[in-house]
Amino acid sequence: MNHLHDATTQLANNLWPTRYGVMTAANPESFAAQSLKAYGEWMEQEIELLSTVIEEGHTVLEFGAETGAHTLWLAKAVGERGQVHVTEPRRLTFQKLCANVALNQLSNVYTYQRYLGRATGQGMITSGESKDEAFTVTTVDELKLDALHLIKVNPQKALINLLAGAAETIRKHRPIIYFRLSEIELAHAEVQAIKDLGYRAWSHVPYLYNPDNHVGSATNLFPGCVYQNVIASPAEGNFQLDARHEL
């Protein structure tokens, strides 16, 4: 009986209750894991913005989902009639992503252990204790999605190659694109690549700490910290962000 109690306690300690569901404990060194553990949420201001463009029945593609903090919300936002396709190339992180999808019974989420680039191939990534790990590269076009309303790109320095491998998908579906801007050396090229596709782009600067967080904590672990993000919409659409800076 003690062994059962110990196992139950250990399981409870390895699960985090969050705003959008239960998640397995993740690498405490990442900002996302620190936020999930302390506040039960991650980058809520990103979700607040995307909630204005995502509707029930939509199809979403999230690249670099990590353990699925935003995947849980996306699955709820698109509902049973929608689909969320998520990719995460790192093996152990991908396994935790799949565990979180299963724990929350998200039948509308489809997971891929893939990196999204400009062409099919192989690559190497540093993952866990600085170990090199091989991963498979595929393209957005090769996913052959029947619909697509939003592409969410979480890793920096990934956008230009992803767009190169998504030309047909973007031409056909014209999704909104939300991405994390890279350092200044690449930022101009990323924004220009978006504009070359016939898109308008706006700056979005979400804070890592949300005062109205899920657990009501007043302790700010990320004072003054923001991400430099961009939301882009086809120029022919009606999307407009009057309160944001257009790039």
Coordinates of C-alpha atoms in Angstrom, one line a residue:
M1 CA 0.0 0.0 0.0
N2 CA 2.9 2.4 0.8
H3 CA 4.4 1.7 -2.6
L4 CA 1.0 2.6 -4.2
H5 CA 0.8 5.8 -2.1
D6 CA 4.4 6.8 -3.1
A7 CA 3.7 6.2 -6.8
T8 CA 0.5 8.3 -6.6
T9 CA 2.4 11.1 -4.8
Q10 CA 5.2 11.0 -7.4
L11 CA 2.7 11.1 -10.2
A12 CA 0.9 14.1 -8.7
N13 CA 4.2 16.0 -8.3
N14 CA 5.0 15.4 -11.9
L15 CA 1.7 16.9 -13.1
W16 CA 1.0 20.6 -13.2
P17 CA -2.6 22.0 -13.2
T18 CA -2.7 24.9 -15.7
R19 CA -5.3 27.3 -17.0
Y20 CA -6.1 25.0 -20.0
G21 CA -5.5 21.5 -18.7
V22 CA -3.1 19.2 -16.9
M23 CA 0.6 19.1 -18.1
T24 CA 3.5 16.9 -17.3
A25 CA 6.4 18.6 -15.6
A26 CA 9.0 20.0 -18.0
N27 CA 12.6 21.1 -18.0
P28 CA 12.7 23.8 -15.2
E29 CA 15.4 25.8 -17.0
S30 CA 13.1 26.9 -19.8
F31 CA 11.0 30.1 -19.3
A32 CA 7.9 28.3 -20.4
A33 CA 8.3 25.6 -17.7
Q34 CA 9.1 28.2 -15.0
S35 CA 5.9 30.1 -16.0
L36 CA 3.7 27.0 -16.1
K37 CA 4.9 25.8 -12.7
A38 CA 4.7 29.2 -11.0
Y39 CA 1.6 30.7 -12.7
G40 CA -0.2 27.8 -14.4
E41 CA 0.1 29.5 -17.8
W42 CA 2.6 30.6 -20.4
M43 CA 2.5 33.8 -22.5
E44 CA -1.2 34.5 -22.0
Q45 CA -0.9 37.8 -23.9
E46 CA -0.1 35.8 -27.0
I47 CA -3.3 33.8 -26.4
E48 CA -5.3 37.0 -25.9
L49 CA -4.3 38.3 -29.3
L50 CA -4.8 35.0 -31.1
S51 CA -8.2 34.6 -29.6
T52 CA -9.4 37.5 -31.8
V53 CA -8.5 35.6 -35.0
I54 CA -9.2 31.9 -34.1
E55 CA -12.7 30.5 -34.4
E56 CA -14.4 27.2 -33.8
G57 CA -13.8 24.9 -36.8
H58 CA -10.5 26.5 -37.8
T59 CA -7.4 24.6 -38.6
V60 CA -4.1 25.7 -37.0
L61 CA -0.5 24.7 -37.5
E62 CA 1.9 25.3 -34.5
F63 CA 5.6 24.8 -35.2
G64 CA 7.9 24.2 -32.2
A65 CA 5.1 23.5 -29.7
E66 CA 7.5 22.3 -27.0
T67 CA 5.4 20.5 -24.4
G68 CA 2.1 22.0 -25.6
A69 CA 1.3 24.9 -23.3
H70 CA -0.5 26.8 -26.2
T71 CA -1.5 23.6 -27.9
L72 CA -4.0 22.9 -25.1
W73 CA -5.6 26.3 -25.6
L74 CA -5.6 26.0 -29.4
A75 CA -7.4 22.7 -29.2
K76 CA -10.2 24.2 -27.1
A77 CA -10.4 27.3 -29.3
V78 CA -11.0 25.4 -32.5
G79 CA -13.3 22.9 -30.9
E80 CA -14.3 19.4 -32.0
R81 CA -14.8 20.6 -35.6
G82 CA -11.4 22.1 -35.9
Q83 CA -7.9 20.7 -36.1
V84 CA -4.6 21.6 -34.5
H85 CA -1.4 20.2 -36.2
V86 CA 1.7 20.6 -34.0
T87 CA 5.3 19.8 -34.7
E88 CA 8.2 19.4 -32.2
P89 CA 11.5 18.0 -33.5
R90 CA 13.2 17.1 -30.1
R91 CA 12.5 13.5 -29.1
L92 CA 12.0 13.8 -25.3
T93 CA 10.1 17.1 -25.6
F94 CA 7.9 15.6 -28.3
Q95 CA 7.1 12.6 -26.1
K96 CA 6.0 15.0 -23.3
L97 CA 3.9 16.9 -25.9
C98 CA 2.2 13.7 -26.8
A99 CA 1.6 12.8 -23.2
N100 CA -0.1 16.2 -22.6
V101 CA -2.3 15.7 -25.6
A102 CA -3.3 12.3 -24.3
L103 CA -3.8 13.4 -20.7
N104 CA -6.2 16.1 -21.9
Q105 CA -7.9 13.8 -24.4
L106 CA -7.4 16.2 -27.3
S107 CA -8.7 14.2 -30.2
N108 CA -8.5 17.2 -32.5
V109 CA -4.7 17.5 -32.1
Y110 CA -2.3 15.8 -34.6
T111 CA 1.4 15.6 -33.5
Y112 CA 4.5 15.3 -35.7
Q113 CA 8.1 14.8 -34.6
R114 CA 9.4 17.1 -37.4
Y115 CA 11.2 20.3 -38.1
L116 CA 9.5 22.5 -40.7
G117 CA 12.0 23.8 -43.3
R118 CA 12.4 24.5 -47.0
A119 CA 13.0 20.9 -48.1
T120 CA 12.9 17.3 -46.8
G121 CA 16.0 16.2 -45.1
Q122 CA 17.8 15.6 -41.9
G123 CA 19.3 18.0 -39.3
M124 CA 21.0 18.1 -35.9
I125 CA 19.9 20.0 -32.9
T126 CA 21.3 20.4 -29.4
S127 CA 18.8 18.9 -27.0
G128 CA 19.2 18.1 -23.3
E129 CA 22.6 18.3 -21.6
S130 CA 24.1 19.7 -24.8
K131 CA 23.7 16.4 -26.7
D132 CA 23.4 16.5 -30.4
E133 CA 20.2 14.9 -31.7
A134 CA 19.2 14.1 -35.2
F135 CA 15.8 15.2 -36.5
T136 CA 13.7 14.9 -39.6
V137 CA 12.9 18.0 -41.7
T138 CA 9.7 18.3 -43.7
T139 CA 7.8 21.1 -45.3
V140 CA 4.5 22.6 -44.6
D141 CA 3.4 21.8 -48.2
E142 CA 4.2 18.1 -47.6
L143 CA 1.6 18.1 -44.7
K144 CA -1.1 18.6 -47.4
L145 CA -3.5 20.3 -45.1
D146 CA -7.1 20.6 -46.4
A147 CA -7.5 24.0 -44.6
L148 CA -5.3 26.3 -42.7
H149 CA -6.3 29.5 -40.8
L150 CA -3.2 30.2 -38.6
I151 CA 0.5 29.3 -38.7
K152 CA 2.1 29.9 -35.3
V153 CA 5.9 29.8 -35.4
N154 CA 7.5 29.6 -32.0
P155 CA 11.3 29.2 -32.6
Q156 CA 13.4 32.1 -33.8
K157 CA 15.4 31.9 -37.0
A158 CA 13.0 29.4 -38.5
L159 CA 10.5 31.6 -40.4
I160 CA 12.3 32.2 -43.7
N161 CA 13.0 28.5 -44.4
L162 CA 9.4 27.5 -43.2
L163 CA 7.9 30.0 -45.6
A164 CA 10.0 28.6 -48.5
G165 CA 8.6 25.2 -47.8
A166 CA 5.0 26.5 -47.5
A167 CA 4.6 28.4 -50.7
E168 CA 1.7 26.3 -52.1
T169 CA -0.1 26.1 -48.7
I170 CA 0.1 29.8 -48.2
R171 CA -1.0 30.5 -51.8
K172 CA -4.0 28.2 -51.4
H173 CA -5.2 29.0 -47.8
R174 CA -3.8 32.5 -47.0
P175 CA -3.5 31.9 -43.2
I176 CA -2.7 34.4 -40.6
I177 CA 1.0 34.0 -39.6
Y178 CA 2.2 34.7 -36.0
F179 CA 5.9 34.4 -35.3
R180 CA 8.7 35.3 -32.9
L181 CA 11.0 37.8 -34.5
S182 CA 14.7 36.9 -34.7
E183 CA 17.6 39.2 -33.7
I184 CA 18.1 42.4 -35.7
E185 CA 20.4 40.7 -38.3
L186 CA 17.5 38.5 -39.5
A187 CA 14.5 40.6 -38.5
H188 CA 14.4 42.8 -41.6
A189 CA 14.6 39.8 -43.9
E190 CA 11.8 38.0 -42.0
V191 CA 9.4 40.9 -42.3
Q192 CA 10.3 41.4 -45.9
A193 CA 9.7 37.7 -46.6
I194 CA 6.2 38.1 -45.2
K195 CA 5.5 41.2 -47.2
D196 CA 6.7 39.5 -50.4
L197 CA 3.9 37.0 -49.9
G198 CA 1.3 39.9 -50.1
Y199 CA 0.9 40.2 -46.3
R200 CA 0.7 43.1 -43.9
A201 CA 2.6 42.8 -40.6
W202 CA 2.2 44.3 -37.2
S203 CA 4.4 44.3 -34.1
H204 CA 3.2 42.5 -31.0
V205 CA 5.2 42.7 -27.8
P206 CA 3.7 40.4 -25.1
Y207 CA 5.1 40.4 -21.6
L208 CA 6.2 37.0 -20.1
Y209 CA 4.5 37.8 -16.8
N210 CA 0.7 38.2 -16.7
P211 CA -0.5 40.1 -13.5
D212 CA -3.9 38.3 -14.0
N213 CA -2.3 34.9 -14.0
H214 CA -4.1 31.6 -13.4
V215 CA -2.9 31.2 -9.8
G216 CA -3.1 34.9 -8.8
S217 CA 0.6 35.2 -8.0
A218 CA 1.9 38.7 -7.6
T219 CA 5.6 37.6 -7.8
N220 CA 7.0 38.6 -11.2
L221 CA 9.7 36.1 -12.2
F222 CA 10.3 38.0 -15.5
P223 CA 10.4 41.7 -14.7
G224 CA 10.3 43.8 -17.8
C225 CA 10.8 40.8 -20.1
V226 CA 9.0 40.7 -23.4
Y227 CA 9.1 38.9 -26.7
Q228 CA 9.3 40.7 -30.0
N229 CA 6.5 39.0 -32.1
V230 CA 4.8 39.7 -35.4
I231 CA 1.3 39.0 -36.6
A232 CA 0.8 39.1 -40.3
S233 CA -2.4 38.9 -42.4
P234 CA -3.1 38.8 -46.1
A235 CA -3.3 42.3 -47.5
E236 CA -6.6 41.4 -49.3
G237 CA -8.2 40.5 -45.9
N238 CA -10.0 42.7 -43.4
F239 CA -7.7 42.1 -40.5
Q240 CA -6.5 45.3 -38.8
L241 CA -4.6 46.1 -35.6
D242 CA -5.2 49.8 -35.0
A243 CA -3.5 49.8 -31.6
R244 CA -0.3 48.1 -32.9
H245 CA 2.6 49.3 -34.9
E246 CA 2.5 48.3 -38.6
L247 CA 5.9 47.2 -39.9

